[in-house]
């Protein structure tokens, strides 16, 4: 009886302590949730305002002072974007072609480079790795003029392949960094087991490592797509044919209104259309992106 009577208060004390801990954690959880809601609101508010402006009439979208809510719903801004010059699909297909080539080039170069830097014993490997990351410190705007002159001499100016090479060069240092860390996260025992089974280095990469670094490769592809899809300056310099223009160049052209005024309604409609592919691809690949980014950032 004494044992039971002594253990009962102890159980009550532990339960009361756990209840107090839960009660103390609730305000912290509410505070974190409120901060997340506030940050999300701040981030989403410009997109909401852009969408509201895109469904206004052209006259109402450019009036001053602006009205936050449209007096009547209109799709004329979206129709203008769809029918602008060569047509929206022409610009979207150009952007998709450039982004697709950029993804292929980034993966084709960053995967073997990351594999070699992570798994092979190379003299001065860390120095080579730092040299590969060094271009991140150089403003790419300073390189566009000599690149254009070189590409024009090789016949790559005003072509999807030439612009994709430029975008891949801009994205490659980060892609190599991410893939190297993804390969280093794989245990050495798996590589040793593959060697015991008689696999060569290429076979080990293809059969063992690539299936394990799918999150990393998806993250590289996602970053390459977003960077290529949104890049404006190099596309403006390298593309001088209207039939080869990408979506960012089209957005600059479509905003021109009467007498040099900005057609805000058409511009906002173009912005909403241009961000849809990035949002859709991110939502589809979100789980791979989060896993790959953590593998590449945390060792």
Tab-separated table of C-alpha atoms in Angstrom:
chain	number	residue	atom	x	y	z
A	1	UNK	CA	0.000	0.000	0.000
A	2	UNK	CA	2.856	2.341	0.793
A	3	UNK	CA	4.373	1.776	-2.631
A	4	UNK	CA	1.104	2.464	-4.383
A	5	UNK	CA	0.439	5.581	-2.332
A	6	UNK	CA	3.948	6.923	-3.085
A	7	UNK	CA	3.846	6.177	-6.796
A	8	UNK	CA	0.443	7.784	-7.281
A	9	UNK	CA	1.579	11.325	-6.382
A	10	UNK	CA	4.652	10.915	-8.563
A	11	UNK	CA	2.432	10.062	-11.531
A	12	UNK	CA	0.278	13.082	-10.816
A	13	UNK	CA	3.340	15.330	-10.626
A	14	UNK	CA	4.718	14.059	-13.962
A	15	UNK	CA	1.339	14.534	-15.612
A	16	UNK	CA	1.024	18.049	-14.250
A	17	UNK	CA	4.516	18.910	-15.496
A	18	UNK	CA	3.757	17.590	-18.968
A	19	UNK	CA	0.500	19.531	-18.974
A	20	UNK	CA	2.378	22.686	-18.013
A	21	UNK	CA	4.919	22.089	-20.789
A	22	UNK	CA	2.110	21.666	-23.324
A	23	UNK	CA	0.405	24.781	-22.013
A	24	UNK	CA	3.628	26.779	-22.309
A	25	UNK	CA	4.333	25.518	-25.833
A	26	UNK	CA	0.906	26.562	-27.134
A	27	UNK	CA	1.570	30.345	-27.026
A	28	UNK	CA	4.901	29.780	-28.795
A	29	UNK	CA	3.138	27.738	-31.468
A	30	UNK	CA	0.484	30.424	-31.903
A	31	UNK	CA	3.190	33.080	-32.218
A	32	UNK	CA	5.071	31.081	-34.859
A	33	UNK	CA	1.838	30.476	-36.773
A	34	UNK	CA	0.998	34.201	-36.647
A	35	UNK	CA	4.469	35.110	-37.933
A	36	UNK	CA	4.144	32.576	-40.780
A	37	UNK	CA	0.732	33.957	-41.728
A	38	UNK	CA	2.105	37.514	-41.663
A	39	UNK	CA	5.117	36.667	-43.818
A	40	UNK	CA	2.922	34.712	-46.265
A	41	UNK	CA	0.545	37.650	-46.518
A	42	UNK	CA	3.385	40.058	-47.259
A	43	UNK	CA	4.773	37.724	-49.939
A	44	UNK	CA	1.419	36.988	-51.587
A	45	UNK	CA	-0.019	40.507	-51.478
A	46	UNK	CA	1.856	41.769	-54.585
A	47	UNK	CA	0.659	38.743	-56.563
A	48	UNK	CA	-2.921	39.328	-55.445
A	49	UNK	CA	-2.729	43.006	-56.426
A	50	UNK	CA	-1.220	42.038	-59.800
A	51	UNK	CA	-4.061	39.615	-60.480
A	52	UNK	CA	-6.672	42.208	-59.491
A	53	UNK	CA	-5.058	44.763	-61.819
A	54	UNK	CA	-4.989	42.221	-64.652
A	55	UNK	CA	-8.764	41.707	-64.592
A	56	UNK	CA	-9.545	45.426	-64.738
A	57	UNK	CA	-10.266	47.281	-67.954
A	58	UNK	CA	-7.259	48.965	-69.533
A	59	UNK	CA	-8.608	52.417	-68.663
A	60	UNK	CA	-9.278	51.501	-65.039
A	61	UNK	CA	-5.882	49.810	-64.635
A	62	UNK	CA	-4.006	52.982	-65.588
A	63	UNK	CA	-6.189	55.521	-63.773
A	64	UNK	CA	-4.664	57.663	-61.016
A	65	UNK	CA	-5.211	57.383	-58.113
A	66	UNK	CA	-5.659	53.644	-58.592
A	67	UNK	CA	-8.639	51.666	-57.364
A	68	UNK	CA	-7.933	48.471	-55.481
A	69	UNK	CA	-11.016	46.578	-56.626
A	70	UNK	CA	-12.256	46.543	-60.244
A	71	UNK	CA	-15.613	48.101	-60.993
A	72	UNK	CA	-16.138	45.446	-63.672
A	73	UNK	CA	-14.304	42.268	-64.598
A	74	UNK	CA	-12.534	42.227	-67.945
A	75	UNK	CA	-10.266	39.800	-69.794
A	76	UNK	CA	-9.109	42.274	-72.426
A	77	UNK	CA	-5.632	42.435	-70.890
A	78	UNK	CA	-5.185	38.668	-71.172
A	79	UNK	CA	-6.506	38.735	-74.752
A	80	UNK	CA	-3.967	41.423	-75.613
A	81	UNK	CA	-1.142	39.304	-74.193
A	82	UNK	CA	-2.317	36.152	-76.004
A	83	UNK	CA	-2.589	37.963	-79.350
A	84	UNK	CA	0.443	40.227	-78.994
A	85	UNK	CA	2.587	40.326	-82.168
A	86	UNK	CA	3.807	36.769	-82.838
A	87	UNK	CA	1.413	35.330	-80.254
A	88	UNK	CA	1.954	34.245	-76.687
A	89	UNK	CA	2.604	30.604	-77.569
A	90	UNK	CA	5.546	31.605	-79.778
A	91	UNK	CA	7.268	33.352	-76.857
A	92	UNK	CA	6.382	30.586	-74.398
A	93	UNK	CA	7.734	27.901	-76.739
A	94	UNK	CA	10.971	29.860	-77.124
A	95	UNK	CA	11.344	30.134	-73.348
A	96	UNK	CA	10.556	26.440	-72.891
A	97	UNK	CA	13.106	25.458	-75.542
A	98	UNK	CA	15.833	27.579	-73.940
A	99	UNK	CA	14.959	26.371	-70.431
A	100	UNK	CA	14.928	22.731	-71.556
A	101	UNK	CA	18.350	23.039	-73.186
A	102	UNK	CA	19.642	24.815	-70.074
A	103	UNK	CA	18.467	21.958	-67.860
A	104	UNK	CA	20.115	19.358	-70.110
A	105	UNK	CA	23.407	21.247	-70.167
A	106	UNK	CA	23.413	21.852	-66.405
A	107	UNK	CA	22.727	18.207	-65.581
A	108	UNK	CA	25.158	16.886	-68.216
A	109	UNK	CA	27.982	18.979	-66.751
A	110	UNK	CA	27.181	19.232	-63.036
A	111	UNK	CA	26.419	15.538	-62.387
A	112	UNK	CA	29.797	14.118	-63.536
A	113	UNK	CA	31.634	17.135	-62.083
A	114	UNK	CA	29.953	16.708	-58.708
A	115	UNK	CA	30.558	12.950	-58.800
A	116	UNK	CA	34.248	13.379	-59.563
A	117	UNK	CA	34.776	16.057	-56.909
A	118	UNK	CA	32.957	13.991	-54.286
A	119	UNK	CA	34.340	10.496	-54.959
A	120	UNK	CA	37.683	10.669	-56.759
A	121	UNK	CA	41.016	11.428	-55.146
A	122	UNK	CA	42.268	14.375	-57.176
A	123	UNK	CA	45.329	16.446	-56.318
A	124	UNK	CA	44.227	19.973	-55.428
A	125	UNK	CA	40.561	18.979	-55.512
A	126	UNK	CA	39.461	21.708	-53.110
A	127	UNK	CA	41.321	24.341	-55.125
A	128	UNK	CA	39.603	23.217	-58.316
A	129	UNK	CA	36.273	23.305	-56.512
A	130	UNK	CA	36.882	26.877	-55.335
A	131	UNK	CA	37.862	27.902	-58.866
A	132	UNK	CA	34.605	26.459	-60.156
A	133	UNK	CA	32.659	28.509	-57.618
A	134	UNK	CA	34.663	31.691	-58.276
A	135	UNK	CA	32.474	32.828	-61.235
A	136	UNK	CA	29.660	33.411	-58.732
A	137	UNK	CA	31.575	36.508	-57.589
A	138	UNK	CA	31.786	37.981	-61.114
A	139	UNK	CA	28.801	40.077	-62.306
A	140	UNK	CA	27.619	38.242	-65.378
A	141	UNK	CA	26.581	41.549	-66.993
A	142	UNK	CA	30.300	42.284	-67.481
A	143	UNK	CA	30.690	39.094	-69.536
A	144	UNK	CA	27.748	39.512	-71.906
A	145	UNK	CA	29.471	41.752	-74.479
A	146	UNK	CA	32.533	39.497	-75.075
A	147	UNK	CA	30.263	36.446	-74.976
A	148	UNK	CA	28.023	37.953	-77.631
A	149	UNK	CA	30.994	38.756	-79.869
A	150	UNK	CA	32.324	35.207	-79.529
A	151	UNK	CA	28.920	33.627	-80.083
A	152	UNK	CA	28.247	35.836	-83.093
A	153	UNK	CA	31.513	34.623	-84.632
A	154	UNK	CA	30.448	31.006	-84.065
A	155	UNK	CA	26.915	31.554	-85.381
A	156	UNK	CA	25.299	30.977	-81.987
A	157	UNK	CA	23.901	34.483	-81.538
A	158	UNK	CA	20.121	34.738	-81.906
A	159	UNK	CA	19.725	31.002	-81.321
A	160	UNK	CA	18.142	28.983	-78.549
A	161	UNK	CA	21.301	26.918	-78.085
A	162	UNK	CA	23.516	29.972	-77.666
A	163	UNK	CA	21.211	31.530	-75.069
A	164	UNK	CA	20.913	28.178	-73.265
A	165	UNK	CA	24.719	27.931	-73.063
A	166	UNK	CA	24.830	31.381	-71.441
A	167	UNK	CA	22.127	30.426	-68.935
A	168	UNK	CA	23.897	27.133	-68.165
A	169	UNK	CA	27.187	28.939	-67.563
A	170	UNK	CA	25.439	31.260	-65.100
A	171	UNK	CA	23.822	28.358	-63.228
A	172	UNK	CA	26.672	25.831	-63.393
A	173	UNK	CA	28.725	26.838	-60.290
A	174	UNK	CA	25.745	26.462	-57.972
A	175	UNK	CA	24.692	23.228	-59.695
A	176	UNK	CA	28.159	21.702	-59.203
A	177	UNK	CA	28.150	22.729	-55.542
A	178	UNK	CA	24.760	21.133	-54.988
A	179	UNK	CA	25.585	17.895	-56.805
A	180	UNK	CA	28.918	17.500	-55.044
A	181	UNK	CA	27.277	17.690	-51.635
A	182	UNK	CA	24.520	15.321	-52.768
A	183	UNK	CA	27.072	12.692	-53.820
A	184	UNK	CA	29.076	13.149	-50.620
A	185	UNK	CA	25.965	12.377	-48.546
A	186	UNK	CA	25.924	8.781	-49.895
A	187	UNK	CA	27.746	6.282	-47.613
A	188	UNK	CA	31.093	4.961	-48.812
A	189	UNK	CA	29.963	1.398	-48.153
A	190	UNK	CA	27.610	1.494	-51.142
A	191	UNK	CA	30.457	2.469	-53.456
A	192	UNK	CA	32.677	-0.251	-52.037
A	193	UNK	CA	29.907	-2.836	-52.498
A	194	UNK	CA	29.522	-1.774	-56.136
A	195	UNK	CA	33.266	-2.203	-56.704
A	196	UNK	CA	33.136	-5.682	-55.147
A	197	UNK	CA	30.368	-6.564	-57.619
A	198	UNK	CA	32.649	-5.514	-60.468
A	199	UNK	CA	31.081	-2.162	-61.383
A	200	UNK	CA	33.242	0.464	-63.031
A	201	UNK	CA	33.086	4.119	-62.049
A	202	UNK	CA	30.548	4.933	-64.760
A	203	UNK	CA	28.427	1.910	-63.870
A	204	UNK	CA	28.513	2.895	-60.212
A	205	UNK	CA	27.395	6.406	-61.131
A	206	UNK	CA	24.603	5.200	-63.402
A	207	UNK	CA	23.259	2.243	-61.409
A	208	UNK	CA	23.957	3.190	-57.789
A	209	UNK	CA	24.435	6.915	-57.352
A	210	UNK	CA	21.990	8.496	-59.788
A	211	UNK	CA	18.884	6.825	-58.294
A	212	UNK	CA	20.010	8.033	-54.856
A	213	UNK	CA	20.595	11.659	-55.866
A	214	UNK	CA	17.273	12.171	-57.662
A	215	UNK	CA	16.292	14.970	-55.218
A	216	UNK	CA	19.562	16.750	-55.982
A	217	UNK	CA	19.177	16.448	-59.756
A	218	UNK	CA	15.557	17.627	-59.554
A	219	UNK	CA	16.681	20.627	-57.508
A	220	UNK	CA	19.340	21.486	-60.079
A	221	UNK	CA	16.787	21.175	-62.886
A	222	UNK	CA	14.272	23.326	-61.009
A	223	UNK	CA	16.781	26.098	-60.330
A	224	UNK	CA	18.002	25.977	-63.930
A	225	UNK	CA	14.443	26.234	-65.251
A	226	UNK	CA	13.481	29.173	-63.045
A	227	UNK	CA	16.716	31.035	-63.751
A	228	UNK	CA	16.422	30.519	-67.503
A	229	UNK	CA	12.697	31.279	-67.629
A	230	UNK	CA	13.058	34.618	-65.806
A	231	UNK	CA	16.403	35.812	-67.211
A	232	UNK	CA	16.029	39.013	-69.224
A	233	UNK	CA	19.294	40.837	-69.929
A	234	UNK	CA	21.204	38.143	-71.817
A	235	UNK	CA	18.037	37.226	-73.757
A	236	UNK	CA	17.653	40.884	-74.753
A	237	UNK	CA	21.277	41.052	-75.971
A	238	UNK	CA	21.493	37.682	-77.724
A	239	UNK	CA	18.045	37.686	-79.345
A	240	UNK	CA	17.425	40.314	-82.037
A	241	UNK	CA	14.745	38.498	-84.006
A	242	UNK	CA	11.151	38.902	-82.856
A	243	UNK	CA	10.396	35.264	-83.644
A	244	UNK	CA	13.085	34.220	-81.137
A	245	UNK	CA	12.040	36.464	-78.248
A	246	UNK	CA	11.413	34.870	-74.863
A	247	UNK	CA	8.671	35.697	-72.364
A	248	UNK	CA	10.631	38.353	-70.359
A	249	UNK	CA	11.332	40.317	-73.559
A	250	UNK	CA	7.672	40.050	-74.523
A	251	UNK	CA	6.654	41.493	-71.144
A	252	UNK	CA	8.798	44.579	-71.733
A	253	UNK	CA	7.251	45.067	-75.175
A	254	UNK	CA	3.646	44.433	-74.192
A	255	UNK	CA	3.677	47.081	-71.483
A	256	UNK	CA	3.978	49.910	-74.013
A	257	UNK	CA	0.703	51.835	-74.134
A	258	UNK	CA	-0.450	54.952	-75.904
A	259	UNK	CA	1.945	57.912	-76.152
A	260	UNK	CA	4.653	56.077	-74.195
A	261	UNK	CA	2.449	55.358	-71.183
A	262	UNK	CA	2.680	52.003	-69.428
A	263	UNK	CA	-0.211	49.626	-70.083
A	264	UNK	CA	-0.411	48.342	-66.524
A	265	UNK	CA	-3.288	45.964	-67.196
A	266	UNK	CA	-1.469	44.106	-69.986
A	267	UNK	CA	1.777	44.109	-68.016
A	268	UNK	CA	0.137	42.581	-64.934
A	269	UNK	CA	-1.646	39.990	-67.081
A	270	UNK	CA	1.697	39.036	-68.614
A	271	UNK	CA	3.270	38.768	-65.167
A	272	UNK	CA	0.529	36.417	-63.953
A	273	UNK	CA	0.873	34.247	-67.056
A	274	UNK	CA	4.677	34.159	-66.809
A	275	UNK	CA	4.773	32.937	-63.198
A	276	UNK	CA	2.284	30.098	-63.700
A	277	UNK	CA	4.810	27.580	-65.169
A	278	UNK	CA	7.251	28.191	-62.295
A	279	UNK	CA	4.526	27.766	-59.674
A	280	UNK	CA	3.140	24.603	-61.275
A	281	UNK	CA	6.554	22.963	-61.662
A	282	UNK	CA	7.527	23.879	-58.103
A	283	UNK	CA	4.314	22.409	-56.678
A	284	UNK	CA	4.814	19.188	-58.637
A	285	UNK	CA	8.449	18.795	-57.584
A	286	UNK	CA	8.257	20.321	-54.106
A	287	UNK	CA	9.119	17.188	-52.140
A	288	UNK	CA	12.174	16.503	-54.310
A	289	UNK	CA	13.244	20.137	-54.117
A	290	UNK	CA	13.133	20.285	-50.315
A	291	UNK	CA	15.015	16.991	-49.935
A	292	UNK	CA	17.632	17.924	-52.514
A	293	UNK	CA	18.192	21.378	-51.106
A	294	UNK	CA	18.705	19.976	-47.605
A	295	UNK	CA	21.107	17.329	-48.904
A	296	UNK	CA	23.076	19.990	-50.735
A	297	UNK	CA	23.133	22.500	-47.878
A	298	UNK	CA	23.554	20.318	-44.790
A	299	UNK	CA	26.431	17.842	-44.605
